[in-house]
Amino acid sequence: MKNKLRLSFQLSIIGMILYAILRPLVDSSYQPDFEAYCPFGGIASLMSKFNLGSSSCQMGEVQMLLGISLIVGAVIFGKLFCSYLCPLGTVMEWFGRIGDKFHLRFNIPEYLDRPLRLLKYALLFYTIYVTMNASELFCKEYDPYLA
């Protein structure tokens, strides 16, 4: 392992998510609230509060602070969030390593790679824009946890 600190962060985050998923199986009174720890929802909610004067859904100051921390951390430390803390980035990295091990790596042609990379930012800004103007999280109806 090249970076044990990074791996320990990644495993800790995955462990906390698994704990929140598995705890209701043992403790029926526990209801996990994944929305409470969503930094992107906090960013969108903060924008909604600036625009309409009300935050989105049940988003409060904690989620907004998480969102602001994410932005500040990304500006100061670069890809720290995706590399160390984002569970999706961690799982994708691990799948990439498995693909490398079994020679299953697929490289997207460069003429598609750049537009697809820009698409993720377009979707992020669209989500924030819609949430900012509706004071409701845009992706809430597509959230598998709430479905």
mmCIF file of N, CA and C in Angstrom:
data_model
loop_
_atom_site.group_PDB
_atom_site.id
_atom_site.type_symbol
_atom_site.label_atom_id
_atom_site.label_comp_id
_atom_site.label_asym_id
_atom_site.label_seq_id
_atom_site.Cartn_x
_atom_site.Cartn_y
_atom_site.Cartn_z
ATOM 1 N N MET A 1 0.835 -1.189 0.000
ATOM 2 C CA MET A 1 0.000 0.000 0.000
ATOM 3 C C MET A 1 0.874 1.243 0.000
ATOM 4 N N LYS A 2 0.620 2.092 -0.957
ATOM 5 C CA LYS A 2 1.411 3.314 -1.079
ATOM 6 C C LYS A 2 1.047 4.330 -0.006
ATOM 7 N N ASN A 3 -0.237 4.495 0.255
ATOM 8 C CA ASN A 3 -0.665 5.541 1.166
ATOM 9 C C ASN A 3 -1.621 4.953 2.205
ATOM 10 N N LYS A 4 -1.079 4.560 3.333
ATOM 11 C CA LYS A 4 -1.888 3.921 4.375
ATOM 12 C C LYS A 4 -2.891 4.889 5.000
ATOM 13 N N LEU A 5 -2.525 6.159 5.112
ATOM 14 C CA LEU A 5 -3.446 7.155 5.662
ATOM 15 C C LEU A 5 -4.687 7.282 4.768
ATOM 16 N N ARG A 6 -4.478 7.350 3.480
ATOM 17 C CA ARG A 6 -5.593 7.460 2.532
ATOM 18 C C ARG A 6 -6.491 6.230 2.616
ATOM 19 N N LEU A 7 -5.890 5.057 2.633
ATOM 20 C CA LEU A 7 -6.671 3.825 2.727
ATOM 21 C C LEU A 7 -7.449 3.772 4.036
ATOM 22 N N SER A 8 -6.858 4.241 5.132
ATOM 23 C CA SER A 8 -7.577 4.222 6.410
ATOM 24 C C SER A 8 -8.778 5.178 6.369
ATOM 25 N N PHE A 9 -8.625 6.344 5.729
ATOM 26 C CA PHE A 9 -9.765 7.254 5.551
ATOM 27 C C PHE A 9 -10.854 6.579 4.719
ATOM 28 N N GLN A 10 -10.465 5.982 3.602
ATOM 29 C CA GLN A 10 -11.434 5.343 2.712
ATOM 30 C C GLN A 10 -12.176 4.220 3.427
ATOM 31 N N LEU A 11 -11.451 3.376 4.131
ATOM 32 C CA LEU A 11 -12.096 2.267 4.847
ATOM 33 C C LEU A 11 -12.992 2.774 5.971
ATOM 34 N N SER A 12 -12.585 3.860 6.630
ATOM 35 C CA SER A 12 -13.419 4.440 7.692
ATOM 36 C C SER A 12 -14.739 4.954 7.137
ATOM 37 N N ILE A 13 -14.695 5.656 6.029
ATOM 38 C CA ILE A 13 -15.915 6.187 5.416
ATOM 39 C C ILE A 13 -16.824 5.045 4.969
ATOM 40 N N ILE A 14 -16.257 4.050 4.298
ATOM 41 C CA ILE A 14 -17.055 2.887 3.869
ATOM 42 C C ILE A 14 -17.629 2.177 5.085
ATOM 43 N N GLY A 15 -16.848 2.048 6.146
ATOM 44 C CA GLY A 15 -17.322 1.416 7.382
ATOM 45 C C GLY A 15 -18.491 2.167 8.002
ATOM 46 N N MET A 16 -18.410 3.493 8.034
ATOM 47 C CA MET A 16 -19.509 4.286 8.600
ATOM 48 C C MET A 16 -20.783 4.142 7.770
ATOM 49 N N ILE A 17 -20.635 4.086 6.460
ATOM 50 C CA ILE A 17 -21.810 3.906 5.593
ATOM 51 C C ILE A 17 -22.419 2.526 5.822
ATOM 52 N N LEU A 18 -21.587 1.503 5.872
ATOM 53 C CA LEU A 18 -22.096 0.152 6.129
ATOM 54 C C LEU A 18 -22.769 0.063 7.497
ATOM 55 N N TYR A 19 -22.215 0.745 8.487
ATOM 56 C CA TYR A 19 -22.826 0.782 9.814
ATOM 57 C C TYR A 19 -24.230 1.388 9.738
ATOM 58 N N ALA A 20 -24.352 2.516 9.024
ATOM 59 C CA ALA A 20 -25.660 3.167 8.906
ATOM 60 C C ALA A 20 -26.646 2.306 8.136
ATOM 61 N N ILE A 21 -26.153 1.512 7.198
ATOM 62 C CA ILE A 21 -27.036 0.630 6.418
ATOM 63 C C ILE A 21 -27.452 -0.589 7.235
ATOM 64 N N LEU A 22 -26.510 -1.164 7.970
ATOM 65 C CA LEU A 22 -26.780 -2.416 8.688
ATOM 66 C C LEU A 22 -27.402 -2.221 10.072
ATOM 67 N N ARG A 23 -27.243 -1.059 10.677
ATOM 68 C CA ARG A 23 -27.770 -0.843 12.028
ATOM 69 C C ARG A 23 -29.279 -1.054 12.130
ATOM 70 N N PRO A 24 -30.099 -0.613 11.158
ATOM 71 C CA PRO A 24 -31.540 -0.854 11.295
ATOM 72 C C PRO A 24 -31.921 -2.336 11.346
ATOM 73 N N LEU A 25 -31.048 -3.212 10.842
ATOM 74 C CA LEU A 25 -31.330 -4.649 10.913
ATOM 75 C C LEU A 25 -31.242 -5.156 12.351
ATOM 76 N N VAL A 26 -30.431 -4.489 13.178
ATOM 77 C CA VAL A 26 -30.224 -4.889 14.569
ATOM 78 C C VAL A 26 -31.071 -4.045 15.519
ATOM 79 N N ASP A 27 -31.179 -2.764 15.227
ATOM 80 C CA ASP A 27 -31.885 -1.824 16.087
ATOM 81 C C ASP A 27 -33.052 -1.233 15.303
ATOM 82 N N SER A 28 -34.251 -1.757 15.521
ATOM 83 C CA SER A 28 -35.414 -1.343 14.721
ATOM 84 C C SER A 28 -35.845 0.097 15.001
ATOM 85 N N SER A 29 -35.429 0.675 16.104
ATOM 86 C CA SER A 29 -35.815 2.052 16.412
ATOM 87 C C SER A 29 -34.930 3.075 15.688
ATOM 88 N N TYR A 30 -33.812 2.623 15.123
ATOM 89 C CA TYR A 30 -32.879 3.530 14.449
ATOM 90 C C TYR A 30 -33.320 3.777 13.012
ATOM 91 N N GLN A 31 -33.428 5.030 12.639
ATOM 92 C CA GLN A 31 -33.755 5.426 11.274
ATOM 93 C C GLN A 31 -32.618 6.295 10.736
ATOM 94 N N PRO A 32 -31.776 5.750 9.836
ATOM 95 C CA PRO A 32 -30.651 6.547 9.348
ATOM 96 C C PRO A 32 -31.139 7.710 8.476
ATOM 97 N N ASP A 33 -30.456 8.823 8.578
ATOM 98 C CA ASP A 33 -30.789 9.988 7.777
ATOM 99 C C ASP A 33 -29.560 10.370 6.958
ATOM 100 N N PHE A 34 -29.444 9.756 5.781
ATOM 101 C CA PHE A 34 -28.295 10.009 4.934
ATOM 102 C C PHE A 34 -28.282 11.451 4.437
ATOM 103 N N GLU A 35 -29.439 12.048 4.349
ATOM 104 C CA GLU A 35 -29.543 13.437 3.913
ATOM 105 C C GLU A 35 -28.824 14.374 4.878
ATOM 106 N N ALA A 36 -28.733 13.974 6.124
ATOM 107 C CA ALA A 36 -28.121 14.827 7.141
ATOM 108 C C ALA A 36 -26.622 14.998 6.939
ATOM 109 N N TYR A 37 -25.992 14.146 6.148
ATOM 110 C CA TYR A 37 -24.547 14.203 5.956
ATOM 111 C C TYR A 37 -24.171 14.465 4.505
ATOM 112 N N CYS A 38 -25.066 15.058 3.764
ATOM 113 C CA CYS A 38 -24.844 15.278 2.336
ATOM 114 C C CYS A 38 -24.262 16.675 2.090
ATOM 115 N N PRO A 39 -22.962 16.769 1.774
ATOM 116 C CA PRO A 39 -22.389 18.093 1.546
ATOM 117 C C PRO A 39 -22.923 18.753 0.279
ATOM 118 N N PHE A 40 -23.252 17.969 -0.745
ATOM 119 C CA PHE A 40 -23.773 18.561 -1.978
ATOM 120 C C PHE A 40 -25.178 19.106 -1.763
ATOM 121 N N GLY A 41 -25.974 18.419 -0.961
ATOM 122 C CA GLY A 41 -27.284 18.952 -0.594
ATOM 123 C C GLY A 41 -27.140 20.235 0.204
ATOM 124 N N GLY A 42 -26.103 20.307 1.034
ATOM 125 C CA GLY A 42 -25.837 21.522 1.798
ATOM 126 C C GLY A 42 -25.480 22.694 0.903
ATOM 127 N N ILE A 43 -24.683 22.431 -0.138
ATOM 128 C CA ILE A 43 -24.331 23.489 -1.094
ATOM 129 C C ILE A 43 -25.582 23.983 -1.810
ATOM 130 N N ALA A 44 -26.382 23.040 -2.299
ATOM 131 C CA ALA A 44 -27.611 23.413 -3.013
ATOM 132 C C ALA A 44 -28.572 24.149 -2.080
ATOM 133 N N SER A 45 -28.675 23.694 -0.848
ATOM 134 C CA SER A 45 -29.562 24.329 0.113
ATOM 135 C C SER A 45 -29.090 25.738 0.462
ATOM 136 N N LEU A 46 -27.784 25.914 0.576
ATOM 137 C CA LEU A 46 -27.233 27.239 0.851
ATOM 138 C C LEU A 46 -27.558 28.198 -0.290
ATOM 139 N N MET A 47 -27.429 27.726 -1.516
ATOM 140 C CA MET A 47 -27.764 28.561 -2.674
ATOM 141 C C MET A 47 -29.255 28.908 -2.670
ATOM 142 N N SER A 48 -30.091 27.943 -2.287
ATOM 143 C CA SER A 48 -31.529 28.187 -2.190
ATOM 144 C C SER A 48 -31.824 29.227 -1.120
ATOM 145 N N LYS A 49 -31.101 29.146 0.001
ATOM 146 C CA LYS A 49 -31.304 30.115 1.086
ATOM 147 C C LYS A 49 -30.922 31.527 0.633
ATOM 148 N N PHE A 50 -29.835 31.643 -0.131
ATOM 149 C CA PHE A 50 -29.439 32.946 -0.666
ATOM 150 C C PHE A 50 -30.465 33.477 -1.651
ATOM 151 N N ASN A 51 -30.989 32.595 -2.498
ATOM 152 C CA ASN A 51 -31.886 33.013 -3.573
ATOM 153 C C ASN A 51 -33.322 33.243 -3.095
ATOM 154 N N LEU A 52 -33.874 32.298 -2.329
ATOM 155 C CA LEU A 52 -35.281 32.366 -1.947
ATOM 156 C C LEU A 52 -35.508 32.663 -0.469
ATOM 157 N N GLY A 53 -34.462 32.622 0.310
ATOM 158 C CA GLY A 53 -34.605 32.881 1.735
ATOM 159 C C GLY A 53 -34.985 31.660 2.547
ATOM 160 N N SER A 54 -35.098 30.501 1.913
ATOM 161 C CA SER A 54 -35.417 29.267 2.632
ATOM 162 C C SER A 54 -34.492 28.159 2.168
ATOM 163 N N SER A 55 -34.118 27.287 3.089
ATOM 164 C CA SER A 55 -33.255 26.170 2.713
ATOM 165 C C SER A 55 -34.097 25.012 2.201
ATOM 166 N N SER A 56 -33.450 24.137 1.469
ATOM 167 C CA SER A 56 -34.131 23.005 0.846
ATOM 168 C C SER A 56 -34.407 21.901 1.855
ATOM 169 N N CYS A 57 -35.553 21.286 1.739
ATOM 170 C CA CYS A 57 -35.924 20.117 2.546
ATOM 171 C C CYS A 57 -35.667 20.356 4.017
ATOM 172 N N GLN A 58 -35.006 19.390 4.623
ATOM 173 C CA GLN A 58 -34.700 19.475 6.046
ATOM 174 C C GLN A 58 -33.241 19.878 6.242
ATOM 175 N N MET A 59 -32.651 20.442 5.219
ATOM 176 C CA MET A 59 -31.255 20.847 5.307
ATOM 177 C C MET A 59 -31.120 21.991 6.305
ATOM 178 N N GLY A 60 -30.135 21.888 7.156
ATOM 179 C CA GLY A 60 -29.903 22.920 8.155
ATOM 180 C C GLY A 60 -28.489 23.451 8.073
ATOM 181 N N GLU A 61 -28.075 24.080 9.141
ATOM 182 C CA GLU A 61 -26.761 24.699 9.165
ATOM 183 C C GLU A 61 -25.633 23.673 9.079
ATOM 184 N N VAL A 62 -25.844 22.476 9.640
ATOM 185 C CA VAL A 62 -24.795 21.453 9.611
ATOM 186 C C VAL A 62 -24.488 21.056 8.174
ATOM 187 N N GLN A 63 -25.531 20.797 7.375
ATOM 188 C CA GLN A 63 -25.322 20.407 5.983
ATOM 189 C C GLN A 63 -24.692 21.547 5.182
ATOM 190 N N MET A 64 -25.126 22.779 5.480
ATOM 191 C CA MET A 64 -24.538 23.925 4.784
ATOM 192 C C MET A 64 -23.066 24.075 5.145
ATOM 193 N N LEU A 65 -22.738 23.858 6.426
ATOM 194 C CA LEU A 65 -21.342 23.924 6.851
ATOM 195 C C LEU A 65 -20.526 22.814 6.185
ATOM 196 N N LEU A 66 -21.103 21.622 6.061
ATOM 197 C CA LEU A 66 -20.423 20.540 5.347
ATOM 198 C C LEU A 66 -20.158 20.934 3.894
ATOM 199 N N GLY A 67 -21.135 21.562 3.260
ATOM 200 C CA GLY A 67 -20.972 22.003 1.881
ATOM 201 C C GLY A 67 -19.893 23.060 1.736
ATOM 202 N N ILE A 68 -19.900 24.040 2.644
ATOM 203 C CA ILE A 68 -18.875 25.086 2.612
ATOM 204 C C ILE A 68 -17.497 24.470 2.868
ATOM 205 N N SER A 69 -17.420 23.531 3.806
ATOM 206 C CA SER A 69 -16.153 22.852 4.089
ATOM 207 C C SER A 69 -15.657 22.089 2.872
ATOM 208 N N LEU A 70 -16.567 21.466 2.141
ATOM 209 C CA LEU A 70 -16.204 20.741 0.935
ATOM 210 C C LEU A 70 -15.608 21.693 -0.099
ATOM 211 N N ILE A 71 -16.254 22.834 -0.305
ATOM 212 C CA ILE A 71 -15.761 23.795 -1.290
ATOM 213 C C ILE A 71 -14.388 24.335 -0.868
ATOM 214 N N VAL A 72 -14.271 24.747 0.393
ATOM 215 C CA VAL A 72 -12.997 25.286 0.886
ATOM 216 C C VAL A 72 -11.905 24.220 0.806
ATOM 217 N N GLY A 73 -12.235 23.000 1.211
ATOM 218 C CA GLY A 73 -11.263 21.909 1.132
ATOM 219 C C GLY A 73 -10.835 21.613 -0.295
ATOM 220 N N ALA A 74 -11.776 21.663 -1.232
ATOM 221 C CA ALA A 74 -11.436 21.411 -2.634
ATOM 222 C C ALA A 74 -10.537 22.508 -3.184
ATOM 223 N N VAL A 75 -10.796 23.751 -2.781
ATOM 224 C CA VAL A 75 -9.959 24.864 -3.249
ATOM 225 C C VAL A 75 -8.554 24.772 -2.651
ATOM 226 N N ILE A 76 -8.476 24.480 -1.364
ATOM 227 C CA ILE A 76 -7.170 24.451 -0.686
ATOM 228 C C ILE A 76 -6.392 23.172 -0.996
ATOM 229 N N PHE A 77 -7.064 22.022 -0.953
ATOM 230 C CA PHE A 77 -6.375 20.742 -1.065
ATOM 231 C C PHE A 77 -6.590 20.018 -2.388
ATOM 232 N N GLY A 78 -7.282 20.610 -3.316
ATOM 233 C CA GLY A 78 -7.494 19.976 -4.621
ATOM 234 C C GLY A 78 -8.499 18.838 -4.538
ATOM 235 N N LYS A 79 -8.102 17.683 -4.986
ATOM 236 C CA LYS A 79 -9.013 16.543 -5.069
ATOM 237 C C LYS A 79 -9.065 15.731 -3.775
ATOM 238 N N LEU A 80 -8.851 16.401 -2.665
ATOM 239 C CA LEU A 80 -8.845 15.727 -1.362
ATOM 240 C C LEU A 80 -10.147 14.978 -1.120
ATOM 241 N N PHE A 81 -11.284 15.634 -1.375
ATOM 242 C CA PHE A 81 -12.564 15.005 -1.090
ATOM 243 C C PHE A 81 -12.729 13.724 -1.895
ATOM 244 N N CYS A 82 -12.500 13.794 -3.193
ATOM 245 C CA CYS A 82 -12.696 12.622 -4.047
ATOM 246 C C CYS A 82 -11.688 11.521 -3.730
ATOM 247 N N SER A 83 -10.481 11.920 -3.399
ATOM 248 C CA SER A 83 -9.423 10.949 -3.176
ATOM 249 C C SER A 83 -9.495 10.280 -1.809
ATOM 250 N N TYR A 84 -9.850 11.052 -0.789
ATOM 251 C CA TYR A 84 -9.829 10.519 0.572
ATOM 252 C C TYR A 84 -11.206 10.208 1.147
ATOM 253 N N LEU A 85 -12.216 11.030 0.846
ATOM 254 C CA LEU A 85 -13.471 10.941 1.577
ATOM 255 C C LEU A 85 -14.665 10.434 0.778
ATOM 256 N N CYS A 86 -14.701 10.643 -0.520
ATOM 257 C CA CYS A 86 -15.888 10.294 -1.302
ATOM 258 C C CYS A 86 -16.020 8.778 -1.457
ATOM 259 N N PRO A 87 -17.104 8.210 -0.959
ATOM 260 C CA PRO A 87 -17.265 6.755 -1.077
ATOM 261 C C PRO A 87 -17.412 6.301 -2.529
ATOM 262 N N LEU A 88 -18.030 7.111 -3.358
ATOM 263 C CA LEU A 88 -18.176 6.751 -4.771
ATOM 264 C C LEU A 88 -16.807 6.712 -5.448
ATOM 265 N N GLY A 89 -15.963 7.708 -5.149
ATOM 266 C CA GLY A 89 -14.607 7.729 -5.705
ATOM 267 C C GLY A 89 -13.800 6.531 -5.230
ATOM 268 N N THR A 90 -13.982 6.162 -3.973
ATOM 269 C CA THR A 90 -13.274 5.003 -3.421
ATOM 270 C C THR A 90 -13.675 3.724 -4.129
ATOM 271 N N VAL A 91 -14.970 3.504 -4.271
ATOM 272 C CA VAL A 91 -15.461 2.278 -4.921
ATOM 273 C C VAL A 91 -15.016 2.241 -6.386
ATOM 274 N N MET A 92 -15.075 3.382 -7.066
ATOM 275 C CA MET A 92 -14.635 3.423 -8.465
ATOM 276 C C MET A 92 -13.140 3.125 -8.578
ATOM 277 N N GLU A 93 -12.363 3.656 -7.650
ATOM 278 C CA GLU A 93 -10.921 3.380 -7.643
ATOM 279 C C GLU A 93 -10.662 1.894 -7.434
ATOM 280 N N TRP A 94 -11.366 1.291 -6.493
ATOM 281 C CA TRP A 94 -11.179 -0.134 -6.224
ATOM 282 C C TRP A 94 -11.597 -0.987 -7.412
ATOM 283 N N PHE A 95 -12.710 -0.634 -8.075
ATOM 284 C CA PHE A 95 -13.114 -1.363 -9.276
ATOM 285 C C PHE A 95 -12.065 -1.204 -10.380
ATOM 286 N N GLY A 96 -11.463 -0.025 -10.471
ATOM 287 C CA GLY A 96 -10.397 0.196 -11.451
ATOM 288 C C GLY A 96 -9.205 -0.708 -11.196
ATOM 289 N N ARG A 97 -8.849 -0.868 -9.921
ATOM 290 C CA ARG A 97 -7.736 -1.760 -9.570
ATOM 291 C C ARG A 97 -8.065 -3.213 -9.910
ATOM 292 N N ILE A 98 -9.304 -3.616 -9.641
ATOM 293 C CA ILE A 98 -9.724 -4.986 -9.993
ATOM 294 C C ILE A 98 -9.677 -5.167 -11.509
ATOM 295 N N GLY A 99 -10.152 -4.146 -12.238
ATOM 296 C CA GLY A 99 -10.100 -4.207 -13.699
ATOM 297 C C GLY A 99 -8.676 -4.304 -14.216
ATOM 298 N N ASP A 100 -7.750 -3.565 -13.606
ATOM 299 C CA ASP A 100 -6.344 -3.646 -14.006
ATOM 300 C C ASP A 100 -5.783 -5.040 -13.750
ATOM 301 N N LYS A 101 -6.167 -5.602 -12.607
ATOM 302 C CA LYS A 101 -5.656 -6.934 -12.239
ATOM 303 C C LYS A 101 -6.105 -8.002 -13.246
ATOM 304 N N PHE A 102 -7.350 -7.877 -13.743
ATOM 305 C CA PHE A 102 -7.888 -8.854 -14.681
ATOM 306 C C PHE A 102 -7.858 -8.363 -16.132
ATOM 307 N N HIS A 103 -7.133 -7.278 -16.368
ATOM 308 C CA HIS A 103 -6.994 -6.692 -17.716
ATOM 309 C C HIS A 103 -8.339 -6.390 -18.348
ATOM 310 N N LEU A 104 -9.227 -5.792 -17.565
ATOM 311 C CA LEU A 104 -10.562 -5.440 -18.048
ATOM 312 C C LEU A 104 -10.735 -3.930 -18.193
ATOM 313 N N ARG A 105 -9.649 -3.206 -18.273
ATOM 314 C CA ARG A 105 -9.703 -1.743 -18.352
ATOM 315 C C ARG A 105 -10.213 -1.326 -19.731
ATOM 316 N N PHE A 106 -11.183 -0.399 -19.701
ATOM 317 C CA PHE A 106 -11.719 0.158 -20.939
ATOM 318 C C PHE A 106 -11.440 1.651 -20.943
ATOM 319 N N ASN A 107 -10.730 2.110 -21.942
ATOM 320 C CA ASN A 107 -10.426 3.534 -22.050
ATOM 321 C C ASN A 107 -11.370 4.184 -23.040
ATOM 322 N N ILE A 108 -11.988 5.250 -22.602
ATOM 323 C CA ILE A 108 -12.904 6.000 -23.456
ATOM 324 C C ILE A 108 -12.075 6.815 -24.440
ATOM 325 N N PRO A 109 -12.466 6.833 -25.704
ATOM 326 C CA PRO A 109 -11.719 7.643 -26.678
ATOM 327 C C PRO A 109 -11.683 9.111 -26.258
ATOM 328 N N GLU A 110 -10.585 9.793 -26.568
ATOM 329 C CA GLU A 110 -10.390 11.163 -26.105
ATOM 330 C C GLU A 110 -11.473 12.115 -26.597
ATOM 331 N N TYR A 111 -12.007 11.875 -27.799
ATOM 332 C CA TYR A 111 -13.041 12.768 -28.314
ATOM 333 C C TYR A 111 -14.335 12.663 -27.504
ATOM 334 N N LEU A 112 -14.527 11.595 -26.741
ATOM 335 C CA LEU A 112 -15.683 11.461 -25.843
ATOM 336 C C LEU A 112 -15.339 11.815 -24.403
ATOM 337 N N ASP A 113 -14.079 11.612 -24.034
ATOM 338 C CA ASP A 113 -13.671 11.798 -22.645
ATOM 339 C C ASP A 113 -13.889 13.232 -22.169
ATOM 340 N N ARG A 114 -13.438 14.201 -22.912
ATOM 341 C CA ARG A 114 -13.555 15.600 -22.480
ATOM 342 C C ARG A 114 -15.009 16.048 -22.360
ATOM 343 N N PRO A 115 -15.873 15.784 -23.364
ATOM 344 C CA PRO A 115 -17.278 16.185 -23.187
ATOM 345 C C PRO A 115 -17.961 15.484 -22.011
ATOM 346 N N LEU A 116 -17.621 14.233 -21.756
ATOM 347 C CA LEU A 116 -18.225 13.527 -20.627
ATOM 348 C C LEU A 116 -17.736 14.089 -19.291
ATOM 349 N N ARG A 117 -16.485 14.516 -19.234
ATOM 350 C CA ARG A 117 -15.981 15.149 -18.012
ATOM 351 C C ARG A 117 -16.684 16.479 -17.771
ATOM 352 N N LEU A 118 -16.929 17.225 -18.830
ATOM 353 C CA LEU A 118 -17.635 18.497 -18.694
ATOM 354 C C LEU A 118 -19.096 18.279 -18.314
ATOM 355 N N LEU A 119 -19.669 17.154 -18.747
ATOM 356 C CA LEU A 119 -21.063 16.845 -18.450
ATOM 357 C C LEU A 119 -21.304 16.734 -16.944
ATOM 358 N N LYS A 120 -20.368 16.178 -16.200
ATOM 359 C CA LYS A 120 -20.565 16.042 -14.750
ATOM 360 C C LYS A 120 -20.676 17.406 -14.081
ATOM 361 N N TYR A 121 -19.901 18.373 -14.558
ATOM 362 C CA TYR A 121 -20.007 19.718 -13.987
ATOM 363 C C TYR A 121 -21.298 20.398 -14.423
ATOM 364 N N ALA A 122 -21.701 20.153 -15.651
ATOM 365 C CA ALA A 122 -22.965 20.719 -16.127
ATOM 366 C C ALA A 122 -24.124 20.183 -15.290
ATOM 367 N N LEU A 123 -24.108 18.885 -14.991
ATOM 368 C CA LEU A 123 -25.154 18.286 -14.156
ATOM 369 C C LEU A 123 -25.117 18.835 -12.731
ATOM 370 N N LEU A 124 -23.920 19.037 -12.187
ATOM 371 C CA LEU A 124 -23.794 19.599 -10.848
ATOM 372 C C LEU A 124 -24.392 21.006 -10.803
ATOM 373 N N PHE A 125 -24.015 21.852 -11.756
ATOM 374 C CA PHE A 125 -24.522 23.226 -11.754
ATOM 375 C C PHE A 125 -26.015 23.272 -12.055
ATOM 376 N N TYR A 126 -26.502 22.367 -12.899
ATOM 377 C CA TYR A 126 -27.943 22.311 -13.177
ATOM 378 C C TYR A 126 -28.705 21.917 -11.909
ATOM 379 N N THR A 127 -28.194 20.934 -11.191
ATOM 380 C CA THR A 127 -28.829 20.496 -9.947
ATOM 381 C C THR A 127 -28.870 21.630 -8.928
ATOM 382 N N ILE A 128 -27.767 22.332 -8.785
ATOM 383 C CA ILE A 128 -27.735 23.458 -7.850
ATOM 384 C C ILE A 128 -28.686 24.556 -8.307
ATOM 385 N N TYR A 129 -28.720 24.828 -9.593
ATOM 386 C CA TYR A 129 -29.599 25.877 -10.124
ATOM 387 C C TYR A 129 -31.074 25.552 -9.868
ATOM 388 N N VAL A 130 -31.474 24.320 -10.164
ATOM 389 C CA VAL A 130 -32.874 23.922 -9.971
ATOM 390 C C VAL A 130 -33.233 23.960 -8.487
ATOM 391 N N THR A 131 -32.355 23.444 -7.637
ATOM 392 C CA THR A 131 -32.601 23.463 -6.196
ATOM 393 C C THR A 131 -32.668 24.887 -5.675
ATOM 394 N N MET A 132 -31.792 25.733 -6.192
ATOM 395 C CA MET A 132 -31.738 27.119 -5.756
ATOM 396 C C MET A 132 -33.046 27.851 -6.076
ATOM 397 N N ASN A 133 -33.679 27.494 -7.163
ATOM 398 C CA ASN A 133 -34.896 28.174 -7.573
ATOM 399 C C ASN A 133 -36.179 27.504 -7.090
ATOM 400 N N ALA A 134 -36.083 26.257 -6.646
ATOM 401 C CA ALA A 134 -37.283 25.537 -6.210
ATOM 402 C C ALA A 134 -37.334 25.343 -4.703
ATOM 403 N N SER A 135 -36.228 25.557 -4.021
ATOM 404 C CA SER A 135 -36.107 25.325 -2.586
ATOM 405 C C SER A 135 -36.481 23.891 -2.219
ATOM 406 N N GLU A 136 -36.189 22.983 -3.128
ATOM 407 C CA GLU A 136 -36.387 21.540 -2.914
ATOM 408 C C GLU A 136 -35.247 20.832 -3.632
ATOM 409 N N LEU A 137 -34.669 19.831 -3.012
ATOM 410 C CA LEU A 137 -33.564 19.137 -3.656
ATOM 411 C C LEU A 137 -34.037 18.490 -4.952
ATOM 412 N N PHE A 138 -33.379 18.842 -6.033
ATOM 413 C CA PHE A 138 -33.750 18.392 -7.374
ATOM 414 C C PHE A 138 -33.715 16.867 -7.479
ATOM 415 N N CYS A 139 -32.691 16.264 -6.930
ATOM 416 C CA CYS A 139 -32.496 14.827 -7.122
ATOM 417 C C CYS A 139 -33.202 13.979 -6.073
ATOM 418 N N LYS A 140 -33.978 14.598 -5.203
ATOM 419 C CA LYS A 140 -34.616 13.860 -4.114
ATOM 420 C C LYS A 140 -35.544 12.762 -4.628
ATOM 421 N N GLU A 141 -36.277 13.035 -5.696
ATOM 422 C CA GLU A 141 -37.201 12.019 -6.218
ATOM 423 C C GLU A 141 -36.487 10.855 -6.889
ATOM 424 N N TYR A 142 -35.189 11.024 -7.181
ATOM 425 C CA TYR A 142 -34.400 9.944 -7.790
ATOM 426 C C TYR A 142 -33.493 9.252 -6.782
ATOM 427 N N ASP A 143 -33.545 9.687 -5.546
ATOM 428 C CA ASP A 143 -32.682 9.146 -4.503
ATOM 429 C C ASP A 143 -33.148 7.739 -4.131
ATOM 430 N N PRO A 144 -32.296 6.718 -4.311
ATOM 431 C CA PRO A 144 -32.710 5.344 -3.996
ATOM 432 C C PRO A 144 -33.023 5.157 -2.510
ATOM 433 N N TYR A 145 -32.384 5.929 -1.650
ATOM 434 C CA TYR A 145 -32.634 5.802 -0.216
ATOM 435 C C TYR A 145 -34.056 6.220 0.115
ATOM 436 N N LEU A 146 -34.546 7.272 -0.536
ATOM 437 C CA LEU A 146 -35.886 7.771 -0.246
ATOM 438 C C LEU A 146 -36.978 7.047 -1.041
ATOM 439 N N ALA A 147 -36.579 6.263 -2.005
ATOM 440 C CA ALA A 147 -37.574 5.618 -2.895
ATOM 441 C C ALA A 147 -38.355 4.590 -2.188
#
